[in-house]
């Protein structure tokens, strides 16, 4: 698919077929992170309360179970293990240690109907995570920033279901993109990378009927956004300035949840999906729902940022 004259960003090319890398049957696959350090893929089943690590070179997959939902993760820069979001907030977990995760901060402890959802680190090692109403009905979700020194800041609120964030340049300025999934809208904020603040909130893209809902997303090395469509059978690639769609990856599962670049050259787009909420008839039609997929792309992604603590 070629980019139109309206976009200065070239359309990416898929250089191989879509393939299923893990037939997972995940209730809610999410949380993809490629470890450049260890050359492995981390991913989650949020509702299954499980963390997975896949070594693509050997096909070996390891998993860890938790007593509550685990929804997002990032590797730590200065210590072994991961920062993760559990149901009520931010925690540390070392997959190599035989110990339970340790909570750092619980900003939604006073909202028992809420849980954390998607999140990732910015280039300065701060973890940005969004919360949501567990029943997907009330606008009690918020966007938080957790710093390596232990500070936690709430930057926006009033969301039912949050997803993202990711970062890209638009109009010569750094921006943070954040999905208000049920709206269904992707918001764009001006992002002060030094201060770690957002401002000038604007609608970047509003999703129409039949497009699905904006879920997890990532940015590639050219600055284009890749967005998973819950209920839309696809991941779409977009111009970060105009939101124009440049390419689309179609999947054999309707509930597409997130995507992230990985592999030795960061040219493999990994994609998670979900089974939760599908009827028996839908599950029969989507036998690979809940699996992890991958497709090769002609240009790379960017390495996942590490948590600074």
Coordinates of C-alpha atoms in Angstrom, one line a residue:
X1 CA 0.0 0.0 0.0
X2 CA 1.5 3.3 -1.0
X3 CA 1.3 6.5 1.0
X4 CA -0.8 9.3 -0.6
X5 CA 0.6 12.7 -1.4
X6 CA -0.9 14.0 1.8
X7 CA 1.7 12.1 3.9
X8 CA 5.4 12.7 3.9
X9 CA 5.9 9.3 5.6
X10 CA 6.5 6.3 3.3
X11 CA 4.2 3.3 3.6
X12 CA 5.9 0.3 5.2
X13 CA 6.2 -3.0 3.4
X14 CA 5.5 -6.4 4.9
X15 CA 8.3 -8.6 3.8
X16 CA 6.9 -11.9 4.9
X17 CA 3.6 -13.7 5.7
X18 CA 1.8 -13.3 9.0
X19 CA 2.6 -16.3 11.2
X20 CA 1.4 -17.6 14.6
X21 CA 4.4 -17.9 17.0
X22 CA 2.5 -19.0 20.1
X23 CA -0.9 -20.7 20.1
X24 CA -1.7 -19.4 23.5
X25 CA -5.5 -19.4 24.1
X26 CA -4.9 -16.2 26.2
X27 CA -7.9 -14.6 27.7
X28 CA -6.4 -11.1 27.2
X29 CA -3.0 -11.2 25.6
X30 CA -1.1 -7.9 26.1
X31 CA 2.1 -6.3 27.4
X32 CA 4.6 -7.1 24.5
X33 CA 8.2 -6.1 25.3
X34 CA 11.2 -7.3 23.3
X35 CA 14.4 -7.6 25.4
X36 CA 17.4 -6.4 23.4
X37 CA 19.6 -7.5 26.3
X38 CA 18.4 -11.1 26.4
X39 CA 16.9 -11.4 22.9
X40 CA 13.6 -12.7 24.2
X41 CA 10.0 -11.6 24.0
X42 CA 7.9 -10.9 27.1
X43 CA 4.1 -10.9 26.9
X44 CA 1.1 -11.2 29.3
X45 CA -2.3 -12.7 29.7
X46 CA -3.8 -10.0 31.9
X47 CA -6.9 -11.9 33.0
X48 CA -5.0 -15.2 33.2
X49 CA -2.6 -13.4 35.7
X50 CA 0.4 -14.8 33.8
X51 CA 3.7 -13.4 32.5
X52 CA 5.4 -15.2 29.6
X53 CA 8.9 -15.2 28.2
X54 CA 9.5 -16.6 24.7
X55 CA 13.0 -17.3 23.3
X56 CA 12.3 -17.3 19.5
X57 CA 15.7 -18.9 18.8
X58 CA 14.8 -22.1 20.7
X59 CA 11.0 -21.9 20.9
X60 CA 11.3 -22.3 24.7
X61 CA 8.6 -20.5 26.6
X62 CA 8.6 -19.8 30.4
X63 CA 5.7 -18.5 32.4
X64 CA 5.0 -17.1 35.9
X65 CA 1.7 -16.9 37.7
X66 CA 0.4 -14.1 39.9
X67 CA -2.3 -13.6 42.5
X68 CA -3.8 -10.7 40.6
X69 CA -3.8 -9.2 37.1
X70 CA -0.5 -8.2 35.6
X71 CA -1.0 -5.7 32.7
X72 CA 2.3 -4.1 31.6
X73 CA 6.0 -4.3 32.0
X74 CA 9.4 -2.8 31.2
X75 CA 12.9 -4.0 31.9
X76 CA 15.0 -2.2 34.6
X77 CA 18.1 -0.3 33.5
X78 CA 20.2 -0.5 36.7
X79 CA 19.0 -3.8 38.3
X80 CA 17.8 -7.2 37.2
X81 CA 14.2 -7.8 36.6
X82 CA 11.2 -5.8 35.6
X83 CA 8.9 -3.0 36.7
X84 CA 5.3 -4.2 36.2
X85 CA 1.8 -2.9 36.7
X86 CA -0.4 -5.1 38.8
X87 CA -4.1 -4.5 39.6
X88 CA -3.5 -1.6 42.0
X89 CA -0.3 -0.1 40.8
X90 CA 3.4 -0.3 40.2
X91 CA 5.6 -3.1 41.4
X92 CA 9.0 -4.8 40.9
X93 CA 9.4 -8.4 39.8
X94 CA 12.6 -10.4 39.0
X95 CA 11.8 -13.5 36.9
X96 CA 15.1 -15.0 37.9
X97 CA 14.3 -14.8 41.7
X98 CA 12.0 -17.2 43.5
X99 CA 10.0 -14.4 45.2
X100 CA 6.7 -12.6 44.9
X101 CA 6.5 -9.1 43.2
X102 CA 6.9 -6.1 45.5
X103 CA 4.6 -3.2 45.2
X104 CA 6.2 0.3 44.9
X105 CA 3.0 2.5 44.8
X106 CA -0.7 1.9 44.6
X107 CA -2.4 5.0 43.2
X108 CA -5.8 3.2 42.6
X109 CA -6.0 1.4 46.0
X110 CA -8.9 3.7 46.9
X111 CA -10.8 2.6 43.7
X112 CA -11.5 -1.1 44.2
X113 CA -13.4 -1.2 40.9
X114 CA -10.3 -0.1 39.0
X115 CA -7.2 -1.8 37.7
X116 CA -4.2 -0.9 35.8
X117 CA -4.0 -1.7 32.1
X118 CA -1.4 -0.7 29.4
X119 CA 1.9 1.2 29.9
X120 CA 5.5 1.6 29.0
X121 CA 8.6 3.8 29.7
X122 CA 9.7 7.0 28.1
X123 CA 13.3 7.8 27.0
X124 CA 14.1 9.1 30.5
X125 CA 13.2 5.9 32.2
X126 CA 9.8 7.0 33.7
X127 CA 7.0 4.5 33.5
X128 CA 3.7 5.8 32.1
X129 CA 0.6 3.6 32.9
X130 CA -3.1 4.0 32.5
X131 CA -5.9 2.7 34.8
X132 CA -9.4 1.7 33.9
X133 CA -12.8 0.6 35.2
X134 CA -12.7 -3.2 35.5
X135 CA -16.3 -3.4 34.2
X136 CA -15.5 -1.0 31.3
X137 CA -18.4 1.3 32.3
X138 CA -17.3 4.2 34.5
X139 CA -14.9 7.1 33.5
X140 CA -12.6 6.4 36.5
X141 CA -9.4 5.7 34.6
X142 CA -6.4 8.0 34.6
X143 CA -2.9 8.5 33.1
X144 CA 0.0 8.2 35.6
X145 CA 3.7 8.7 35.5
X146 CA 5.9 6.8 37.9
X147 CA 9.4 8.0 38.3
X148 CA 12.5 6.0 39.4
X149 CA 12.7 8.1 42.6
X150 CA 9.3 6.9 43.7
X151 CA 7.2 10.0 42.7
X152 CA 3.9 9.2 41.1
X153 CA 2.0 11.9 39.1
X154 CA -1.5 11.8 37.6
X155 CA -1.6 13.7 34.3
X156 CA -5.1 13.2 33.0
X157 CA -8.3 11.4 34.0
X158 CA -11.9 10.7 33.0
X159 CA -11.2 7.6 30.9
X160 CA -13.2 4.3 30.9
X161 CA -10.5 2.1 29.3
X162 CA -7.0 3.4 28.7
X163 CA -4.3 2.0 26.3
X164 CA -0.9 3.0 25.1
X165 CA 1.0 5.3 25.4
X166 CA 3.6 5.8 22.7
X167 CA 5.7 8.7 21.6
X168 CA 6.5 10.3 18.2
X169 CA 7.4 13.7 16.6
X170 CA 4.6 15.8 15.1
X171 CA 5.0 19.3 13.7
X172 CA 8.6 19.3 14.9
X173 CA 7.7 18.7 18.5
X174 CA 7.7 15.5 20.7
X175 CA 4.2 14.2 21.4
X176 CA 2.6 11.5 23.6
X177 CA -0.2 9.5 22.1
X178 CA -2.8 7.8 24.4
X179 CA -5.8 5.7 23.5
X180 CA -9.2 6.4 25.1
X181 CA -10.4 3.0 23.8
X182 CA -14.2 3.2 24.3
X183 CA -14.5 6.9 23.1
X184 CA -13.0 5.6 20.6
X185 CA -10.3 8.2 20.3
X186 CA -6.5 8.5 20.2
X187 CA -5.4 11.7 22.0
X188 CA -2.2 13.5 21.2
X189 CA -0.5 15.7 23.8
X190 CA 2.6 17.9 23.5
X191 CA 5.3 16.2 25.5
X192 CA 8.0 17.9 27.5
X193 CA 10.6 15.1 27.6
X194 CA 12.8 16.8 30.2
X195 CA 10.0 17.7 32.7
X196 CA 7.9 14.6 31.9
X197 CA 4.7 16.6 31.4
X198 CA 1.9 16.7 28.9
X199 CA -0.2 19.6 27.6
X200 CA -2.3 20.8 24.6
X201 CA -4.5 17.7 24.5
X202 CA -6.0 17.2 21.0
X203 CA -8.0 14.5 19.2
X204 CA -5.5 12.9 16.8
X205 CA -7.8 10.2 15.4
X206 CA -11.4 9.3 16.1
X207 CA -12.3 5.7 15.0
X208 CA -15.5 5.2 13.1
X209 CA -18.0 2.3 12.8
X210 CA -16.4 -0.9 11.6
X211 CA -12.8 0.1 12.5
X212 CA -12.7 -1.5 15.9
X213 CA -11.4 0.2 19.0
X214 CA -7.9 1.6 19.5
X215 CA -5.9 -0.7 21.8
X216 CA -2.2 -1.0 22.4
X217 CA 0.3 0.7 20.1
X218 CA 4.0 1.3 19.3
X219 CA 6.2 3.6 17.2
X220 CA 8.8 2.5 14.6
X221 CA 12.2 4.1 13.8
X222 CA 10.6 6.3 11.1
X223 CA 8.2 7.7 13.7
X224 CA 5.1 6.0 12.3
X225 CA 2.4 4.8 14.8
X226 CA 1.2 1.2 14.7
X227 CA -2.2 0.6 16.5
X228 CA -4.0 -2.6 17.4
X229 CA -7.7 -2.6 16.7
X230 CA -9.9 -4.4 19.3
X231 CA -12.7 -5.9 17.4
X232 CA -11.1 -4.8 14.1
X233 CA -9.1 -7.9 13.0
X234 CA -6.0 -5.7 12.3
X235 CA -3.0 -3.5 13.2
X236 CA -2.8 -0.3 11.2
X237 CA 0.2 2.0 10.6
X238 CA -0.3 5.8 10.6
X239 CA 1.3 9.1 9.8
X240 CA 2.0 10.6 13.3
X241 CA 1.1 14.1 12.1
X242 CA -2.1 13.6 10.0
X243 CA -3.2 10.2 11.3
X244 CA -3.5 9.0 7.7
X245 CA -3.4 5.2 7.5
X246 CA -0.4 4.0 5.6
X247 CA -0.6 0.2 5.9
X248 CA -2.6 -2.6 7.5
X249 CA -1.9 -6.1 8.9
X250 CA -5.0 -8.3 8.9
X251 CA -5.2 -11.0 11.5
X252 CA -7.4 -14.2 11.8
X253 CA -8.5 -13.0 15.3
X254 CA -10.9 -10.1 15.9
X255 CA -9.7 -8.9 19.3
X256 CA -6.2 -7.5 18.5
X257 CA -4.7 -6.0 21.7
X258 CA -1.2 -4.7 21.2
X259 CA 2.0 -4.8 19.0
X260 CA 5.7 -4.3 19.5
X261 CA 8.8 -4.6 17.3
X262 CA 11.4 -7.2 18.2
X263 CA 13.9 -9.7 16.8
X264 CA 17.6 -9.3 16.3
X265 CA 17.1 -6.4 13.8
X266 CA 13.9 -5.1 15.3
X267 CA 12.0 -5.8 12.1
X268 CA 9.6 -8.3 13.5
X269 CA 6.2 -6.9 14.5
X270 CA 4.8 -9.1 17.3
X271 CA 1.1 -8.9 17.9
X272 CA -1.1 -10.2 20.8
X273 CA -4.8 -11.1 20.7
X274 CA -7.6 -12.1 23.1
X275 CA -10.4 -14.6 23.5
X276 CA -12.4 -12.9 26.3
X277 CA -16.0 -12.1 25.5
X278 CA -16.2 -14.1 22.3
X279 CA -19.2 -16.4 21.9
X280 CA -18.7 -20.1 21.2
X281 CA -19.6 -19.5 17.6
X282 CA -17.0 -16.7 17.3
X283 CA -14.3 -18.9 19.0
X284 CA -15.1 -21.7 16.5
X285 CA -14.6 -19.2 13.7
X286 CA -11.4 -17.8 15.3
X287 CA -9.4 -20.9 16.6
X288 CA -6.3 -18.8 16.9
X289 CA -7.9 -16.1 19.1
X290 CA -5.6 -15.4 22.1
X291 CA -2.5 -16.3 20.1
X292 CA 0.7 -14.3 19.5
X293 CA 1.5 -13.5 15.9
X294 CA 4.4 -12.0 14.0
X295 CA 5.1 -10.4 10.6
X296 CA 8.3 -9.1 9.1
X297 CA 8.5 -5.4 8.2
X298 CA 11.0 -3.6 5.9
X299 CA 11.9 -1.0 8.4
X300 CA 12.7 -1.5 12.1
X301 CA 11.1 -0.4 15.3
X302 CA 12.9 1.2 18.2
X303 CA 14.3 -0.6 21.3
X304 CA 11.9 -0.5 24.3
X305 CA 12.9 2.1 26.8
X306 CA 14.2 0.8 30.2
X307 CA 12.9 1.8 33.6
X308 CA 15.5 4.1 35.3
X309 CA 15.4 2.4 38.6

